[in-house]
Amino acid sequence: MTAAKIRPALEGYLTERDGKPHLLGSRCTACGTYYFPRLDSFCRNPACDSTDFEEVPLSRSGRLWSYTNAAYQPPAPYIPVKDPYEPFAIAAVELEREGMIVLGQCAEGIAVENLRVGTPMELIVEPLFSDDEGDAIIWKWKPQAAGADA
């Protein structure tokens, strides 16, 4: 039996550094504003007119800024992983270094009852779906374990 091939469900959104997943963003080389997903056209900072960006791995951790649950099945392109549909938690995590909020689904088993604004959160990856090409992974957020190095 061979191991399933793992690939990002969305090309260009994830990378791996030092064996840990990172979201890929961009940073304006003129003013330092960060973007996720990546931006390559023009800086949206009103005080900047640059069109030059560098691709950067984003912080793997932050603080929970807000959260909610997806109590109803989202429309396409959402791919339900369970039938019947089961609600899941969604986190808005503030990345301190980048000064931005990144949305994402919470890890399997994390419900809104497990969340509190201000909780340290960390980025993980989990399978979104499997097909003939292997497992397609997506980023998710989970509460950071005490003393964890993210």
PDB file of C-alpha atoms in Angstrom:
ATOM      1  CA  MET A   1       0.000   0.000   0.000  1.00  0.00           C
ATOM      2  CA  THR A   2       1.377   3.422  -0.927  1.00  0.00           C
ATOM      3  CA  ALA A   3       0.883   6.619   1.041  1.00  0.00           C
ATOM      4  CA  ALA A   4      -1.660   9.053  -0.349  1.00  0.00           C
ATOM      5  CA  LYS A   5      -0.212  12.114  -2.074  1.00  0.00           C
ATOM      6  CA  ILE A   6      -0.926  15.336  -0.177  1.00  0.00           C
ATOM      7  CA  ARG A   7      -1.514  18.612  -2.005  1.00  0.00           C
ATOM      8  CA  PRO A   8      -3.029  22.014  -1.181  1.00  0.00           C
ATOM      9  CA  ALA A   9      -6.723  22.260  -2.090  1.00  0.00           C
ATOM     10  CA  LEU A  10      -6.005  25.832  -3.266  1.00  0.00           C
ATOM     11  CA  GLU A  11      -2.767  26.297  -5.192  1.00  0.00           C
ATOM     12  CA  GLY A  12      -0.598  29.144  -3.964  1.00  0.00           C
ATOM     13  CA  TYR A  13      -2.251  29.499  -0.541  1.00  0.00           C
ATOM     14  CA  LEU A  14      -0.039  27.183   1.534  1.00  0.00           C
ATOM     15  CA  THR A  15       3.627  26.357   1.900  1.00  0.00           C
ATOM     16  CA  GLU A  16       5.733  24.391   4.345  1.00  0.00           C
ATOM     17  CA  ARG A  17       8.710  25.827   6.214  1.00  0.00           C
ATOM     18  CA  ASP A  18      10.731  23.842   8.760  1.00  0.00           C
ATOM     19  CA  GLY A  19       8.128  21.071   8.609  1.00  0.00           C
ATOM     20  CA  LYS A  20       5.255  23.409   9.558  1.00  0.00           C
ATOM     21  CA  PRO A  21       2.456  24.800   7.375  1.00  0.00           C
ATOM     22  CA  HIS A  22       2.301  28.519   6.592  1.00  0.00           C
ATOM     23  CA  LEU A  23      -0.200  30.559   4.637  1.00  0.00           C
ATOM     24  CA  LEU A  24       1.349  32.426   1.699  1.00  0.00           C
ATOM     25  CA  GLY A  25       0.719  36.130   1.486  1.00  0.00           C
ATOM     26  CA  SER A  26       2.339  39.117  -0.099  1.00  0.00           C
ATOM     27  CA  ARG A  27       3.946  42.229   1.322  1.00  0.00           C
ATOM     28  CA  CYS A  28       4.221  45.577  -0.424  1.00  0.00           C
ATOM     29  CA  THR A  29       7.920  46.346  -0.768  1.00  0.00           C
ATOM     30  CA  ALA A  30       7.296  50.100  -0.452  1.00  0.00           C
ATOM     31  CA  CYS A  31       5.031  50.402   2.621  1.00  0.00           C
ATOM     32  CA  GLY A  32       5.158  46.917   4.184  1.00  0.00           C
ATOM     33  CA  THR A  33       1.394  46.245   4.051  1.00  0.00           C
ATOM     34  CA  TYR A  34       0.591  42.515   4.119  1.00  0.00           C
ATOM     35  CA  TYR A  35      -2.112  40.786   2.072  1.00  0.00           C
ATOM     36  CA  PHE A  36      -3.837  37.410   2.138  1.00  0.00           C
ATOM     37  CA  PRO A  37      -4.560  35.934  -0.248  1.00  0.00           C
ATOM     38  CA  ARG A  38      -1.559  37.191  -2.195  1.00  0.00           C
ATOM     39  CA  LEU A  39      -1.874  40.441  -4.054  1.00  0.00           C
ATOM     40  CA  ASP A  40       0.163  41.183  -7.169  1.00  0.00           C
ATOM     41  CA  SER A  41      -1.562  44.151  -8.812  1.00  0.00           C
ATOM     42  CA  PHE A  42      -1.375  47.368  -6.757  1.00  0.00           C
ATOM     43  CA  CYS A  43      -1.083  48.235  -3.102  1.00  0.00           C
ATOM     44  CA  ARG A  44      -4.476  48.933  -1.544  1.00  0.00           C
ATOM     45  CA  ASN A  45      -2.966  51.154   1.140  1.00  0.00           C
ATOM     46  CA  PRO A  46      -4.330  54.637   0.232  1.00  0.00           C
ATOM     47  CA  ALA A  47      -0.986  56.228   1.170  1.00  0.00           C
ATOM     48  CA  CYS A  48       0.989  53.984  -1.217  1.00  0.00           C
ATOM     49  CA  ASP A  49       1.086  53.736  -5.010  1.00  0.00           C
ATOM     50  CA  SER A  50       3.451  50.773  -5.299  1.00  0.00           C
ATOM     51  CA  THR A  51       2.917  47.784  -7.566  1.00  0.00           C
ATOM     52  CA  ASP A  52       5.868  45.774  -6.199  1.00  0.00           C
ATOM     53  CA  PHE A  53       5.240  42.850  -3.853  1.00  0.00           C
ATOM     54  CA  GLU A  54       7.186  39.989  -2.350  1.00  0.00           C
ATOM     55  CA  GLU A  55       5.723  36.590  -1.525  1.00  0.00           C
ATOM     56  CA  VAL A  56       5.985  35.894   2.220  1.00  0.00           C
ATOM     57  CA  PRO A  57       4.985  33.118   4.599  1.00  0.00           C
ATOM     58  CA  LEU A  58       2.552  34.515   7.167  1.00  0.00           C
ATOM     59  CA  SER A  59       2.630  33.992  10.922  1.00  0.00           C
ATOM     60  CA  ARG A  60       1.360  30.602  12.070  1.00  0.00           C
ATOM     61  CA  SER A  61      -0.297  31.970  15.174  1.00  0.00           C
ATOM     62  CA  GLY A  62      -2.416  34.855  16.360  1.00  0.00           C
ATOM     63  CA  ARG A  63      -5.273  35.766  18.672  1.00  0.00           C
ATOM     64  CA  LEU A  64      -8.912  34.932  18.099  1.00  0.00           C
ATOM     65  CA  TRP A  65     -10.522  38.196  16.997  1.00  0.00           C
ATOM     66  CA  SER A  66     -14.015  36.827  16.330  1.00  0.00           C
ATOM     67  CA  TYR A  67     -15.799  33.566  15.628  1.00  0.00           C
ATOM     68  CA  THR A  68     -19.097  32.110  14.499  1.00  0.00           C
ATOM     69  CA  ASN A  69     -20.537  28.875  13.250  1.00  0.00           C
ATOM     70  CA  ALA A  70     -21.680  27.793   9.825  1.00  0.00           C
ATOM     71  CA  ALA A  71     -25.072  26.489  10.902  1.00  0.00           C
ATOM     72  CA  TYR A  72     -26.211  25.995   7.308  1.00  0.00           C
ATOM     73  CA  GLN A  73     -24.425  24.382   4.361  1.00  0.00           C
ATOM     74  CA  PRO A  74     -22.556  27.025   2.345  1.00  0.00           C
ATOM     75  CA  PRO A  75     -23.169  27.185  -1.411  1.00  0.00           C
ATOM     76  CA  ALA A  76     -20.690  25.929  -4.038  1.00  0.00           C
ATOM     77  CA  PRO A  77     -17.730  25.829  -4.276  1.00  0.00           C
ATOM     78  CA  TYR A  78     -18.021  24.504  -0.694  1.00  0.00           C
ATOM     79  CA  ILE A  79     -17.568  20.749  -0.681  1.00  0.00           C
ATOM     80  CA  PRO A  80     -19.484  19.002   2.122  1.00  0.00           C
ATOM     81  CA  VAL A  81     -17.331  16.426   3.865  1.00  0.00           C
ATOM     82  CA  LYS A  82     -20.189  14.768   5.736  1.00  0.00           C
ATOM     83  CA  ASP A  83     -23.685  13.798   4.722  1.00  0.00           C
ATOM     84  CA  PRO A  84     -25.862  14.998   6.273  1.00  0.00           C
ATOM     85  CA  TYR A  85     -24.200  18.401   6.670  1.00  0.00           C
ATOM     86  CA  GLU A  86     -22.750  19.143  10.129  1.00  0.00           C
ATOM     87  CA  PRO A  87     -22.223  22.752  11.320  1.00  0.00           C
ATOM     88  CA  PHE A  88     -18.640  23.884  11.948  1.00  0.00           C
ATOM     89  CA  ALA A  89     -16.891  26.804  13.636  1.00  0.00           C
ATOM     90  CA  ILE A  90     -15.211  29.630  11.728  1.00  0.00           C
ATOM     91  CA  ALA A  91     -12.432  31.742  13.271  1.00  0.00           C
ATOM     92  CA  ALA A  92     -11.159  35.224  12.464  1.00  0.00           C
ATOM     93  CA  VAL A  93      -7.576  35.261  13.732  1.00  0.00           C
ATOM     94  CA  GLU A  94      -5.526  38.446  14.076  1.00  0.00           C
ATOM     95  CA  LEU A  95      -1.908  37.969  13.037  1.00  0.00           C
ATOM     96  CA  GLU A  96       0.091  40.399  15.185  1.00  0.00           C
ATOM     97  CA  ARG A  97       3.183  40.859  12.979  1.00  0.00           C
ATOM     98  CA  GLU A  98       1.119  41.381   9.836  1.00  0.00           C
ATOM     99  CA  GLY A  99      -1.626  43.456  11.489  1.00  0.00           C
ATOM    100  CA  MET A 100      -4.337  41.600   9.602  1.00  0.00           C
ATOM    101  CA  ILE A 101      -7.261  39.229  10.186  1.00  0.00           C
ATOM    102  CA  VAL A 102      -7.335  35.819   8.456  1.00  0.00           C
ATOM    103  CA  LEU A 103     -10.539  33.787   8.315  1.00  0.00           C
ATOM    104  CA  GLY A 104     -10.608  30.038   8.352  1.00  0.00           C
ATOM    105  CA  GLN A 105     -12.550  27.038   9.459  1.00  0.00           C
ATOM    106  CA  CYS A 106     -11.719  25.673  12.905  1.00  0.00           C
ATOM    107  CA  ALA A 107     -10.071  22.287  13.243  1.00  0.00           C
ATOM    108  CA  GLU A 108     -12.163  19.142  13.456  1.00  0.00           C
ATOM    109  CA  GLY A 109     -13.735  18.864  16.890  1.00  0.00           C
ATOM    110  CA  ILE A 110     -13.483  22.581  17.756  1.00  0.00           C
ATOM    111  CA  ALA A 111     -16.936  24.085  18.293  1.00  0.00           C
ATOM    112  CA  VAL A 112     -17.918  27.665  19.131  1.00  0.00           C
ATOM    113  CA  GLU A 113     -18.359  26.518  22.729  1.00  0.00           C
ATOM    114  CA  ASN A 114     -14.568  25.918  22.820  1.00  0.00           C
ATOM    115  CA  LEU A 115     -13.709  29.463  21.679  1.00  0.00           C
ATOM    116  CA  ARG A 116     -13.244  32.832  23.406  1.00  0.00           C
ATOM    117  CA  VAL A 117     -12.113  36.132  21.894  1.00  0.00           C
ATOM    118  CA  GLY A 118      -8.428  36.667  22.683  1.00  0.00           C
ATOM    119  CA  THR A 119      -7.557  32.946  22.752  1.00  0.00           C
ATOM    120  CA  PRO A 120      -4.137  32.223  21.198  1.00  0.00           C
ATOM    121  CA  MET A 121      -4.716  30.266  17.970  1.00  0.00           C
ATOM    122  CA  GLU A 122      -2.440  28.278  15.694  1.00  0.00           C
ATOM    123  CA  LEU A 123      -2.567  27.290  12.047  1.00  0.00           C
ATOM    124  CA  ILE A 124      -2.888  23.623  11.136  1.00  0.00           C
ATOM    125  CA  VAL A 125      -3.810  21.741   7.974  1.00  0.00           C
ATOM    126  CA  GLU A 126      -6.438  19.033   7.604  1.00  0.00           C
ATOM    127  CA  PRO A 127      -7.791  17.141   4.597  1.00  0.00           C
ATOM    128  CA  LEU A 128     -10.610  18.919   2.801  1.00  0.00           C
ATOM    129  CA  PHE A 129     -11.363  16.005   0.491  1.00  0.00           C
ATOM    130  CA  SER A 130      -9.753  12.969  -1.128  1.00  0.00           C
ATOM    131  CA  ASP A 131      -9.869  11.947  -4.759  1.00  0.00           C
ATOM    132  CA  ASP A 132      -7.858   9.860  -7.229  1.00  0.00           C
ATOM    133  CA  GLU A 133      -4.943  12.302  -6.879  1.00  0.00           C
ATOM    134  CA  GLY A 134      -4.761  11.935  -3.088  1.00  0.00           C
ATOM    135  CA  ASP A 135      -5.669  14.184  -0.155  1.00  0.00           C
ATOM    136  CA  ALA A 136      -6.354  17.874  -0.728  1.00  0.00           C
ATOM    137  CA  ILE A 137      -5.486  19.865   2.397  1.00  0.00           C
ATOM    138  CA  ILE A 138      -6.764  23.220   3.641  1.00  0.00           C
ATOM    139  CA  TRP A 139      -5.733  25.534   6.474  1.00  0.00           C
ATOM    140  CA  LYS A 140      -7.682  25.595   9.702  1.00  0.00           C
ATOM    141  CA  TRP A 141      -7.339  27.229  13.111  1.00  0.00           C
ATOM    142  CA  LYS A 142      -7.254  25.645  16.548  1.00  0.00           C
ATOM    143  CA  PRO A 143      -6.613  26.940  20.056  1.00  0.00           C
ATOM    144  CA  GLN A 144      -2.880  26.924  20.705  1.00  0.00           C
ATOM    145  CA  ALA A 145      -1.629  24.499  23.323  1.00  0.00           C
ATOM    146  CA  ALA A 146      -0.001  26.169  26.321  1.00  0.00           C
ATOM    147  CA  GLY A 147       3.703  26.616  25.648  1.00  0.00           C
ATOM    148  CA  ALA A 148       3.385  25.507  22.008  1.00  0.00           C
ATOM    149  CA  ASP A 149       5.937  26.859  19.561  1.00  0.00           C
ATOM    150  CA  ALA A 150       3.941  28.018  16.558  1.00  0.00           C
TER     151      ALA A 150
END
